[in-house]
C-alpha atoms as one frame of an Amber mdcrd trajectory, in Angstrom:
protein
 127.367 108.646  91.019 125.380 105.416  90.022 121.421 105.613  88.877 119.000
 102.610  90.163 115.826 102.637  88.924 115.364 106.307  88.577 117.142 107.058
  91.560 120.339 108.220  92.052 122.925 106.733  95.164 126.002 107.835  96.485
 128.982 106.234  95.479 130.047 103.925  98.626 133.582 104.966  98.014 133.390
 107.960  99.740 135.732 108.878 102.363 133.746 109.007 105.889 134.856 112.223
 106.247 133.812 114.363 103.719 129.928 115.454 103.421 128.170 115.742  99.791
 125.826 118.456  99.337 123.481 117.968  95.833 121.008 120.557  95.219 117.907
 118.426  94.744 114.661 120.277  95.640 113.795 123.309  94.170 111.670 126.505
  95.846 108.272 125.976  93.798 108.298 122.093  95.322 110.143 123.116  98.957
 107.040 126.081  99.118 104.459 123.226  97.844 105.473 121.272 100.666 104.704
 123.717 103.784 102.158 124.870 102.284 100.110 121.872 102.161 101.477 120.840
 105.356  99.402 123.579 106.742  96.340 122.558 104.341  96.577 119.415 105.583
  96.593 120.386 108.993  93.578 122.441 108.623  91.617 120.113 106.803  92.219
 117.073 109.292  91.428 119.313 112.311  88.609 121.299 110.287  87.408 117.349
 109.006  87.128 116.071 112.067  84.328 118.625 113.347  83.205 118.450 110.294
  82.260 114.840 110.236  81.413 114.913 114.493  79.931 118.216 114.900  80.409
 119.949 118.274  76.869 121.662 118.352  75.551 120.422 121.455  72.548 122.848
 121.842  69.498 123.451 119.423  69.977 126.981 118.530  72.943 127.950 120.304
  74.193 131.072 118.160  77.852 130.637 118.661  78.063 126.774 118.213  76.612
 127.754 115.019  78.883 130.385 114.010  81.916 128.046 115.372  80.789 125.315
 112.583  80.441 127.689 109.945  83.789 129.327 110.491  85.078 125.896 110.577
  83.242 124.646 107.348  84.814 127.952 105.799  88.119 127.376 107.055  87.435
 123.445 105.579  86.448 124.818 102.276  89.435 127.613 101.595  92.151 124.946
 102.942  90.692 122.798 100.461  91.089 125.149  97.406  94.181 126.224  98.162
  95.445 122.365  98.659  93.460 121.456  95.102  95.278 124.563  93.520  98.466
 123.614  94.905  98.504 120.337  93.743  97.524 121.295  90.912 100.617 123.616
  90.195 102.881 120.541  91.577 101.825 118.336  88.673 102.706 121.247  85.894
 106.319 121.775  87.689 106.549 118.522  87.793 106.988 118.813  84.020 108.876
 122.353  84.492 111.438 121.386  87.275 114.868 118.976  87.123 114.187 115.280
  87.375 113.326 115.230  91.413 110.343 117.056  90.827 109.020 114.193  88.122
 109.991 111.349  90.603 106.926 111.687  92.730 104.219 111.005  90.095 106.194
 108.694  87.770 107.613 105.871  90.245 109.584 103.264  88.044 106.728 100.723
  88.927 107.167  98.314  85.927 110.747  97.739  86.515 112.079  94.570  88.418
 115.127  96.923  89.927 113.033  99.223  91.300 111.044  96.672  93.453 114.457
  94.734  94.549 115.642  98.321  96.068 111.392  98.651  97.595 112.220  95.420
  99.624 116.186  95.990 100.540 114.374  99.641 101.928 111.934  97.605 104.140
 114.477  95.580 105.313 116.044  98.545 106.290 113.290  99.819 108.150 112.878
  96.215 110.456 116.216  96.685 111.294 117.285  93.551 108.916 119.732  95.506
 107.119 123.393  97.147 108.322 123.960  99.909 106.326 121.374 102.128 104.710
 121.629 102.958 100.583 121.583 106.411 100.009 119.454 108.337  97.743 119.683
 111.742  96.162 115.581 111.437  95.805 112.949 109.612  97.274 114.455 106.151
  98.038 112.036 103.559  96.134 109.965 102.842  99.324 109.389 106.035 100.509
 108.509 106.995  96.642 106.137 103.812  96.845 104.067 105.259  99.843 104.096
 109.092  98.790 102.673 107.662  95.412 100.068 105.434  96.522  99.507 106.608
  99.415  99.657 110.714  99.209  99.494 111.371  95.287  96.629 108.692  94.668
  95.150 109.888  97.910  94.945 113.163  97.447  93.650 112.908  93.874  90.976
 111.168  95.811  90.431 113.545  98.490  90.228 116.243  96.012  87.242 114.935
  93.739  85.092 113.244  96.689  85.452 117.010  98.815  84.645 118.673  96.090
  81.751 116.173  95.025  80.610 116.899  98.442  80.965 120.398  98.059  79.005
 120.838  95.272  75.615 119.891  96.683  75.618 123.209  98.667  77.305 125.013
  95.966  73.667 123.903  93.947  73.527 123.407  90.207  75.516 125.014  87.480
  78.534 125.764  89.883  81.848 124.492  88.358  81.788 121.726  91.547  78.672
 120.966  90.324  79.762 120.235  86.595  83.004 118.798  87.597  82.925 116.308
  90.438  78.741 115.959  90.309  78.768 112.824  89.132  80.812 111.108  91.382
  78.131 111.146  94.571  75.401 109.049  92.391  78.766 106.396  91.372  79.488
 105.874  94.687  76.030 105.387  95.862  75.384 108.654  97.259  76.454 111.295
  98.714  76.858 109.662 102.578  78.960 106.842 100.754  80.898 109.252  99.386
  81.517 111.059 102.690  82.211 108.088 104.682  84.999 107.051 101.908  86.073
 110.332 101.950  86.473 110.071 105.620  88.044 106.799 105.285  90.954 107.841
 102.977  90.963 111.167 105.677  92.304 108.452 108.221  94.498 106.431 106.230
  96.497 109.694 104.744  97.152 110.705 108.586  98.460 107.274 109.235 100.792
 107.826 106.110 102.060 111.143 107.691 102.585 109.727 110.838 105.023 106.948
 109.092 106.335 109.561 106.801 107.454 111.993 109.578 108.856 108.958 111.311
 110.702 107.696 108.702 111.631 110.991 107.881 113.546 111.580 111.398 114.868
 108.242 111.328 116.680 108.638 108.373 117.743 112.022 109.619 119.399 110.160
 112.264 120.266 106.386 111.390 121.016 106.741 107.625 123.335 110.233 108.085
 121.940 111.966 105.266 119.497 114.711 105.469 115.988 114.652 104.996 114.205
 117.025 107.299 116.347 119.860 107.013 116.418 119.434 102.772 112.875 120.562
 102.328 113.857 123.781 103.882 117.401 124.528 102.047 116.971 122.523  99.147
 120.313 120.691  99.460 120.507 116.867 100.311 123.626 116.342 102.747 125.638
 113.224 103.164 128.073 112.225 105.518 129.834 108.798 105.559
């Protein structure tokens, strides 16, 4: 085994027949991952509506009850994503050395930024053979850092912000994230950004799920399939 920039590759000297299994994520961050699959789910669906409601008719009863269970279902997916992440950050300082890679990306180091731009090489088809990484290669790390982690940090404090004006004064929401409405300019700035960053985080999983299959397919080592068993398989 070699390490590169906090990252760990597979020796190239390995015979094409045999297949390396490395235990790399643990249950606390394979459950963290479903589970705000779903939240995400919910909340993009649940967003949506949110932002373009579907009441069509003044005082139509069940329009009105549709909202609110969607608003409800918005505001539990919410917590339980905001709680979640929350208990991903403090295994992050509990679990082995994967589960620190996602929110401390080597971004200072030269290396690390060589291996960013052999991986999008890799992507446009500019590259042969694929490196292979026992985490996150560096791009992939890039994008689930500034793109998911920095993104959901901001997701969290601007739906929260927005929460808190129904939640009314002296609620936690209230005390916590209150202040960040008047920042931004008020609280329809702060819904349209938070709207904004809603759209650019579904973009992100759309790339991520791609790239995730790809890999699965072009690089012969899993990816897909190592979220659910925990074990990173290589072949080649």
């Amino acid at each position: 085994m070699s390490t590169h920039s906090e990252s760990s590759t597979l020796s190239s000297s390995t015979e094409s027949s045999r297949v390396q299994s490395v235990y790399v994520y643990q249950v606390p961050v394979r459950l963290w991952h479903w589970l705000t699959v779903l939240c995400m789910l919910t909340l993009i669906i649940t967003g949506i509506f949110i932002g373009t409601p579907f009441i069509t008719l003044p005082g139509n009863n069940m329009d009105a009850l549709l909202m609110s269970y969607c608003r409800f279902a918005h505001f539990t997916a919410g917590y339980i994503f905001a709680i979640a992440f929350v208990g991903r950050l403090v295994w992050a300082f509990m679990g082995n050395e994967h589960a620190r890679q996602l929110f401390l990306p080597p971004i200072w180091r030269g290396q690390w930024w060589s291996e960013v731009m052999f991986e999008f090489r890799w992507y446009f088809f500019l590259e042969d053979k694929p490196k292979k990484y026992i985490g996150h290669n560096p791009l992939a790390l890039g994008m689930m850092f500034f793109c998911f982690v920095l993104g959901s940090l901001f997701m969290i404090a601007t739906g929260f912000a927005l929460y808190s004006e129904g939640a009314g004064p002296g609620h936690w929401s209230q005390i916590v994230f209150g202040w960040i409405n008047p920042a931004l300019g008020g609280s329809t700035n702060t819904h349209n950004l938070h709207r904004l960053v809603m759209w650019i985080m579904i973009c992100f999983i759309m790339v991520h799920v791609y790239a995730a299959v790809r890999e699965d397919i072009m690089s012969r080592q899993s990816i897909i399939s190592s979220m659910i068993s925990g074990h990173r398989t290589f072949k080649d």
